[in-house]
Amino acid sequence: MEKVQTGLVIEFYSNSCLVRTKDADISCIAIKDVVVGDIVKIEIIQDSKKIKGLILSREPRFSILEKKEVLKSKVVAANVTHVGILVTPEPKTSTDFIDKWVLTANLSNITPFIINNKIDLVQNEEYLTKLEIYKNLKIDFIDISAKSNQNLGQVSDYLKGKCVVFVGNSGAGKSTLTTSLTGKDIKTNVLSNNQGVHTTSISTLYEIDNDTKIIDSPGVRDLYITGWDDKDIIKGFSEIYAFSRYCKFNDCNHINNDGCHVTEKLINGEINQSRYNNFIKFRDREEDE
Ligand SMILES: Nc1nc2c(ncn2[C@@H]2O[C@H](COP(=O)(O)OP(=O)(O)OP(=O)(O)O)[C@@H](O)[C@H]2O)c(=O)[nH]1
Ligand SMILES: [Mg+2]
Ligand SMILES: [Zn+2]
């Protein structure tokens, strides 16, 4: 075995991680600034017959998925190309949750798409109206049931050549979907007991084939966006951002300014009210986090 090797971080515990090299999966002492999805150089060390690794350096990243708070930020995964937002009637997914993830992806060089999971359950009028908002945006949308294997082929086809993180509330079905796609038996959370032991507690990367990867992570059930610059928030709402370029004034507040193209498009229905409300709420920090 070569002494210095390049590998992919596929699992992350509190103080150790697993690095997949061309030869083997090697347990390494975790260092700061390394997360699942990172490419690292490691040195193999023989420790009382057990092979271990020492991380020497990490390669530059294509992207980082980050929960950004004002004073602290937490990187959840690296080199992700797509975020699959799981939306479910039970647990109920809020538009806040969806809009925060769409925003985070858009501002992180990552493509968001929506997976409407649990289509085997009853979808009431309110839920269907919520889905319409996102079907009308330029964002890919797939209806599935992870549990009863409906439309999973569509998801596999979509994922080819990508590195995806599934995000969603606890119980949305991230692990169930990952199990169905990878064939690996990943413990799932029992819904009636959200504190249950099968809630995912470590981040794991699964390789479906050479260039298709899925990351199942506990870090994606809630999200903070307070660390993004106020001025950038609008870029996370692509459709609103596009219209804002035609506002009369550069410093338009998009609320009550003269010649505001955004409020015009809101009134004529081209901008959805709930998307607009969340844009203003996130930008003006009108929420407790
Ligand atoms: N009816 C139905 N139930 C589903 C579906 N997908 C997942 N579930 C159930 O939802 C529950 C939670 O699924 P998990 O896959 O553990 O959810 P998770 O998103 O990984 O949850 P955390 O790890 O806690 O974040 C389990 O009881 C699954 O069987 C589906 O398509 N339909
Ligand atoms: Mg899980
Ligand atoms: Zn405006």
Short mmCIF file of C-alpha atoms and ligand atoms in Angstrom, two decimals:
data_model
loop_
_atom_site.label_atom_id
_atom_site.label_comp_id
_atom_site.label_asym_id
_atom_site.label_seq_id
_atom_site.Cartn_x
_atom_site.Cartn_y
_atom_site.Cartn_z
CA MET A 1 0.00 0.00 0.00
CA GLU A 2 1.40 3.37 -0.96
CA LYS A 3 2.26 5.48 2.05
CA VAL A 4 0.57 8.64 0.85
CA GLN A 5 -2.81 8.28 -0.82
CA THR A 6 -5.70 10.40 -2.00
CA GLY A 7 -9.18 9.51 -0.80
CA LEU A 8 -12.74 10.63 -0.27
CA VAL A 9 -14.15 11.27 3.22
CA ILE A 10 -17.20 8.99 3.39
CA GLU A 11 -18.08 8.98 7.09
CA PHE A 12 -17.63 11.40 9.87
CA TYR A 13 -17.81 10.80 13.61
CA SER A 14 -17.00 13.21 16.40
CA ASN A 15 -13.24 12.67 16.29
CA SER A 16 -12.55 10.17 13.55
CA CYS A 17 -13.50 9.73 9.93
CA LEU A 18 -13.44 7.09 7.25
CA VAL A 19 -11.51 7.81 4.06
CA ARG A 20 -12.06 5.70 0.93
CA THR A 21 -8.90 5.29 -1.14
CA LYS A 22 -8.41 3.06 -4.17
CA ASP A 23 -7.19 0.28 -1.86
CA ALA A 24 -9.46 0.39 1.19
CA ASP A 25 -11.60 2.36 3.61
CA ILE A 26 -9.16 3.74 6.16
CA SER A 27 -10.00 5.13 9.58
CA CYS A 28 -8.35 8.48 10.16
CA ILE A 29 -8.11 10.92 13.00
CA ALA A 30 -10.47 13.72 12.08
CA ILE A 31 -9.03 17.18 11.71
CA LYS A 32 -10.69 20.55 11.66
CA ASP A 33 -12.03 21.78 8.33
CA VAL A 34 -12.68 18.35 6.87
CA VAL A 35 -16.21 17.04 6.26
CA VAL A 36 -17.94 14.30 4.31
CA GLY A 37 -17.41 14.80 0.59
CA ASP A 38 -13.91 16.20 0.96
CA ILE A 39 -10.99 14.84 -1.03
CA VAL A 40 -7.97 14.46 1.24
CA LYS A 41 -4.36 13.29 1.13
CA ILE A 42 -3.60 10.84 3.88
CA GLU A 43 -0.49 9.13 5.17
CA ILE A 44 -0.89 5.47 6.13
CA ILE A 45 0.40 4.63 9.59
CA GLN A 46 0.69 1.15 11.03
CA ASP A 47 -0.58 1.29 14.61
CA SER A 48 -0.23 -2.00 16.55
CA LYS A 49 -1.20 -4.03 13.45
CA LYS A 50 -4.19 -1.81 12.71
CA ILE A 51 -3.93 0.38 9.66
CA LYS A 52 -4.81 3.98 10.30
CA GLY A 53 -4.45 7.19 8.44
CA LEU A 54 -3.29 10.67 9.13
CA ILE A 55 -4.87 13.46 7.12
CA LEU A 56 -2.15 15.60 5.57
CA SER A 57 -4.19 18.05 3.51
CA ARG A 58 -7.49 18.61 1.80
CA GLU A 59 -8.09 19.50 -1.83
CA PRO A 60 -9.86 22.72 -2.83
CA ARG A 61 -13.64 22.33 -2.82
CA PHE A 62 -16.09 22.71 -5.69
CA SER A 63 -18.80 23.79 -3.21
CA ILE A 64 -19.70 23.73 0.46
CA LEU A 65 -23.09 23.22 2.01
CA GLU A 66 -23.15 25.44 5.04
CA LYS A 67 -25.52 26.42 7.82
CA LYS A 68 -24.71 30.06 8.27
CA GLU A 69 -25.31 31.91 11.49
CA VAL A 70 -24.06 35.38 12.26
CA LEU A 71 -21.30 34.29 14.62
CA LYS A 72 -20.78 30.69 13.69
CA SER A 73 -21.18 28.66 10.54
CA LYS A 74 -21.19 24.93 10.17
CA VAL A 75 -20.11 23.14 7.02
CA VAL A 76 -22.34 20.10 6.52
CA ALA A 77 -20.78 18.60 3.39
CA ALA A 78 -18.32 19.45 0.64
CA ASN A 79 -18.27 19.06 -3.15
CA VAL A 80 -22.02 18.71 -3.36
CA THR A 81 -23.57 19.48 -6.77
CA HIS A 82 -27.28 19.13 -5.86
CA VAL A 83 -29.55 19.51 -2.86
CA GLY A 84 -32.69 17.38 -2.97
CA ILE A 85 -35.30 19.01 -0.74
CA LEU A 86 -37.72 16.40 0.59
CA VAL A 87 -41.20 17.82 0.99
CA THR A 88 -43.85 15.75 2.82
CA PRO A 89 -47.40 16.13 4.09
CA GLU A 90 -46.33 14.34 7.29
CA PRO A 91 -44.22 15.73 8.92
CA LYS A 92 -45.55 18.91 7.36
CA THR A 93 -42.86 20.79 5.43
CA SER A 94 -43.11 24.57 5.74
CA THR A 95 -42.46 26.99 2.89
CA ASP A 96 -39.90 28.61 5.22
CA PHE A 97 -37.93 25.41 5.25
CA ILE A 98 -38.08 24.99 1.48
CA ASP A 99 -37.23 28.61 0.74
CA LYS A 100 -34.28 28.57 3.13
CA TRP A 101 -32.80 25.54 1.41
CA VAL A 102 -33.44 26.89 -2.09
CA LEU A 103 -31.72 30.09 -0.99
CA THR A 104 -28.77 28.31 0.60
CA ALA A 105 -28.26 26.15 -2.48
CA ASN A 106 -28.54 29.09 -4.87
CA LEU A 107 -25.98 31.08 -2.89
CA SER A 108 -23.62 28.10 -2.62
CA ASN A 109 -23.13 27.11 -6.27
CA ILE A 110 -25.37 24.09 -5.67
CA THR A 111 -28.52 23.23 -7.68
CA PRO A 112 -31.69 22.76 -5.61
CA PHE A 113 -34.49 20.41 -6.69
CA ILE A 114 -37.62 19.19 -4.98
CA ILE A 115 -38.64 15.66 -4.13
CA ASN A 116 -42.29 15.39 -3.15
CA ASN A 117 -42.10 12.25 -0.98
CA LYS A 118 -44.86 10.06 0.47
CA ILE A 119 -47.24 10.40 -2.49
CA ASP A 120 -48.87 7.23 -1.11
CA LEU A 121 -50.35 9.39 1.67
CA VAL A 122 -53.36 11.68 1.29
CA GLN A 123 -52.36 15.11 0.00
CA ASN A 124 -54.89 17.73 1.06
CA GLU A 125 -55.75 20.95 -0.76
CA GLU A 126 -53.41 23.10 1.35
CA TYR A 127 -50.50 20.78 0.63
CA LEU A 128 -51.19 20.69 -3.10
CA THR A 129 -51.35 24.49 -3.21
CA LYS A 130 -47.93 24.61 -1.56
CA LEU A 131 -46.49 22.24 -4.16
CA GLU A 132 -47.88 24.41 -6.97
CA ILE A 133 -45.67 27.30 -5.84
CA TYR A 134 -42.56 25.26 -6.54
CA LYS A 135 -43.82 23.57 -9.68
CA ASN A 136 -44.19 27.06 -11.11
CA LEU A 137 -40.58 27.97 -10.38
CA LYS A 138 -37.72 26.90 -12.63
CA ILE A 139 -36.75 24.13 -10.28
CA ASP A 140 -36.80 20.39 -10.98
CA PHE A 141 -39.58 18.51 -9.25
CA ILE A 142 -40.01 14.76 -8.74
CA ASP A 143 -43.00 13.00 -7.11
CA ILE A 144 -42.07 9.80 -5.28
CA SER A 145 -42.86 7.38 -2.53
CA ALA A 146 -39.59 6.17 -1.05
CA LYS A 147 -41.39 3.58 1.04
CA SER A 148 -43.52 2.04 -1.67
CA ASN A 149 -40.89 2.44 -4.39
CA GLN A 150 -42.80 4.75 -6.68
CA ASN A 151 -40.86 6.71 -9.31
CA LEU A 152 -37.49 5.88 -7.77
CA GLY A 153 -36.13 5.23 -11.26
CA GLN A 154 -36.73 8.89 -12.03
CA VAL A 155 -34.61 9.86 -9.04
CA SER A 156 -31.78 7.47 -10.00
CA ASP A 157 -31.76 8.77 -13.56
CA TYR A 158 -31.73 12.35 -12.31
CA LEU A 159 -28.82 11.66 -9.94
CA LYS A 160 -26.42 10.23 -12.53
CA GLY A 161 -23.09 12.04 -12.36
CA LYS A 162 -24.12 14.15 -9.38
CA CYS A 163 -23.30 14.39 -5.70
CA VAL A 164 -26.51 15.01 -3.81
CA VAL A 165 -27.51 15.75 -0.24
CA PHE A 166 -31.12 15.03 0.70
CA VAL A 167 -32.48 17.58 3.13
CA GLY A 168 -35.75 17.50 5.01
CA ASN A 169 -37.33 17.52 8.43
CA SER A 170 -36.71 14.58 10.73
CA GLY A 171 -38.97 11.82 9.44
CA ALA A 172 -39.24 13.14 5.87
CA GLY A 173 -37.67 9.97 4.52
CA LYS A 174 -34.05 10.85 3.72
CA SER A 175 -32.69 7.56 5.02
CA THR A 176 -35.55 5.54 3.50
CA LEU A 177 -34.83 7.08 0.10
CA THR A 178 -31.09 6.55 0.49
CA THR A 179 -31.73 2.89 1.39
CA SER A 180 -33.94 2.39 -1.67
CA LEU A 181 -31.41 3.99 -4.01
CA THR A 182 -28.29 2.33 -2.66
CA GLY A 183 -29.67 -1.04 -1.59
CA LYS A 184 -27.84 -0.57 1.71
CA ASP A 185 -29.91 -1.11 4.82
CA ILE A 186 -29.83 2.22 6.57
CA LYS A 187 -31.70 2.44 9.84
CA THR A 188 -34.72 4.69 9.59
CA ASN A 189 -36.57 6.81 12.05
CA VAL A 190 -39.94 5.60 13.37
CA LEU A 191 -42.29 8.51 12.78
CA SER A 192 -44.49 8.18 15.84
CA ASN A 193 -41.36 8.60 17.90
CA ASN A 194 -39.22 11.37 16.47
CA GLN A 195 -36.78 11.08 19.34
CA GLY A 196 -36.29 7.48 18.22
CA VAL A 197 -32.88 5.85 18.09
CA HIS A 198 -32.92 5.53 14.31
CA THR A 199 -32.71 9.19 13.63
CA THR A 200 -29.54 9.58 11.58
CA SER A 201 -26.68 10.73 13.80
CA ILE A 202 -23.61 10.58 11.58
CA SER A 203 -22.94 11.81 8.05
CA THR A 204 -22.33 9.08 5.49
CA LEU A 205 -21.55 9.24 1.79
CA TYR A 206 -22.77 6.38 -0.42
CA GLU A 207 -21.35 5.80 -3.89
CA ILE A 208 -23.93 4.46 -6.33
CA ASP A 209 -21.31 4.34 -9.05
CA ASN A 210 -18.05 6.07 -9.82
CA ASP A 211 -19.52 9.53 -10.23
CA THR A 212 -22.87 9.31 -8.44
CA LYS A 213 -22.90 10.00 -4.72
CA ILE A 214 -25.52 10.43 -2.02
CA ILE A 215 -24.85 11.98 1.37
CA ASP A 216 -27.18 11.18 4.29
CA SER A 217 -26.57 13.66 7.04
CA PRO A 218 -28.13 14.61 10.37
CA GLY A 219 -27.04 18.21 9.81
CA VAL A 220 -29.81 18.98 7.37
CA ARG A 221 -32.96 18.96 9.46
CA ASP A 222 -32.85 22.59 10.38
CA LEU A 223 -31.12 25.49 8.76
CA TYR A 224 -29.80 28.90 9.69
CA ILE A 225 -29.40 31.62 7.13
CA THR A 226 -28.71 34.64 9.36
CA GLY A 227 -25.05 34.59 8.32
CA TRP A 228 -25.76 35.54 4.70
CA ASP A 229 -25.39 39.17 3.77
CA ASP A 230 -28.73 41.06 3.59
CA LYS A 231 -27.90 42.12 0.04
CA ASP A 232 -27.43 38.51 -1.09
CA ILE A 233 -30.77 37.22 0.18
CA ILE A 234 -32.59 38.33 -2.98
CA LYS A 235 -30.22 36.27 -5.13
CA GLY A 236 -31.54 33.21 -3.33
CA PHE A 237 -34.99 34.00 -4.80
CA SER A 238 -34.05 33.82 -8.49
CA GLU A 239 -37.44 34.83 -9.91
CA ILE A 240 -37.69 37.88 -7.63
CA TYR A 241 -34.07 38.80 -8.34
CA ALA A 242 -34.71 38.69 -12.09
CA PHE A 243 -37.62 41.15 -11.82
CA SER A 244 -35.75 43.43 -9.39
CA ARG A 245 -33.36 44.50 -12.13
CA TYR A 246 -36.18 46.50 -13.68
CA CYS A 247 -36.99 48.51 -10.52
CA LYS A 248 -36.71 52.24 -11.11
CA PHE A 249 -34.19 52.79 -8.32
CA ASN A 250 -31.05 50.80 -7.56
CA ASP A 251 -31.70 50.91 -3.84
CA CYS A 252 -35.37 49.94 -4.13
CA ASN A 253 -36.64 48.24 -0.98
CA HIS A 254 -39.19 46.23 -2.99
CA ILE A 255 -41.87 47.12 -0.46
CA ASN A 256 -43.25 50.60 -1.07
CA ASN A 257 -40.81 52.37 -3.39
CA ASP A 258 -41.78 54.22 -6.53
CA GLY A 259 -41.42 52.21 -9.74
CA CYS A 260 -40.83 48.90 -8.00
CA HIS A 261 -41.09 46.13 -10.57
CA VAL A 262 -41.17 43.44 -7.87
CA THR A 263 -44.34 44.74 -6.19
CA GLU A 264 -45.88 45.14 -9.65
CA LYS A 265 -45.23 41.49 -10.44
CA LEU A 266 -46.52 40.52 -7.01
CA ILE A 267 -49.78 42.31 -7.65
CA ASN A 268 -50.27 40.77 -11.09
CA GLY A 269 -49.48 37.33 -9.67
CA GLU A 270 -46.20 36.61 -11.47
CA ILE A 271 -44.45 36.55 -8.11
CA ASN A 272 -45.99 34.21 -5.57
CA GLN A 273 -47.12 35.86 -2.32
CA SER A 274 -45.58 33.26 -0.04
CA ARG A 275 -42.21 33.47 -1.83
CA TYR A 276 -42.34 37.26 -1.58
CA ASN A 277 -43.23 37.17 2.13
CA ASN A 278 -40.33 34.86 2.88
CA PHE A 279 -37.94 37.02 0.87
CA ILE A 280 -38.87 40.09 2.91
CA LYS A 281 -38.87 38.12 6.16
CA PHE A 282 -35.43 36.61 5.57
CA ARG A 283 -33.92 39.85 4.28
CA ASP A 284 -35.28 42.00 7.07
CA ARG A 285 -34.57 39.31 9.69
CA GLU A 286 -38.16 39.28 10.88
CA GLU A 287 -37.81 35.99 12.63
CA ASP A 288 -36.35 34.44 15.71
CA GLU A 289 -33.48 32.11 15.16
N1 LIG B 1 -46.06 6.52 3.99
C1 LIG B 1 -44.76 6.71 3.74
N2 LIG B 1 -43.88 6.70 4.73
C2 LIG B 1 -42.58 6.92 4.43
C3 LIG B 1 -42.13 7.17 3.10
N3 LIG B 1 -40.79 7.37 3.12
C4 LIG B 1 -40.42 7.23 4.42
N4 LIG B 1 -41.48 6.94 5.20
C5 LIG B 1 -41.47 6.68 6.66
O1 LIG B 1 -41.12 7.85 7.35
C6 LIG B 1 -40.40 7.53 8.53
C7 LIG B 1 -39.12 8.32 8.62
O2 LIG B 1 -38.22 7.95 7.57
P1 LIG B 1 -36.61 8.20 7.66
O3 LIG B 1 -36.10 7.75 6.33
O4 LIG B 1 -36.01 7.60 8.86
O5 LIG B 1 -36.56 9.79 7.81
P2 LIG B 1 -35.26 10.72 7.90
O6 LIG B 1 -35.56 11.89 7.02
O7 LIG B 1 -34.03 9.93 7.58
O8 LIG B 1 -35.27 11.17 9.44
P3 LIG B 1 -34.01 11.68 10.34
O9 LIG B 1 -32.87 10.71 10.18
O10 LIG B 1 -34.59 11.71 11.72
O11 LIG B 1 -33.67 13.06 9.86
C8 LIG B 1 -40.19 6.01 8.50
O12 LIG B 1 -41.16 5.40 9.33
C9 LIG B 1 -40.41 5.66 7.04
O13 LIG B 1 -40.87 4.35 6.86
C10 LIG B 1 -43.12 7.18 2.06
O14 LIG B 1 -42.85 7.36 0.87
N5 LIG B 1 -44.41 6.96 2.44
MG MG B 2 -32.31 9.55 8.69
ZN ZN B 3 -38.25 47.03 -6.23
#
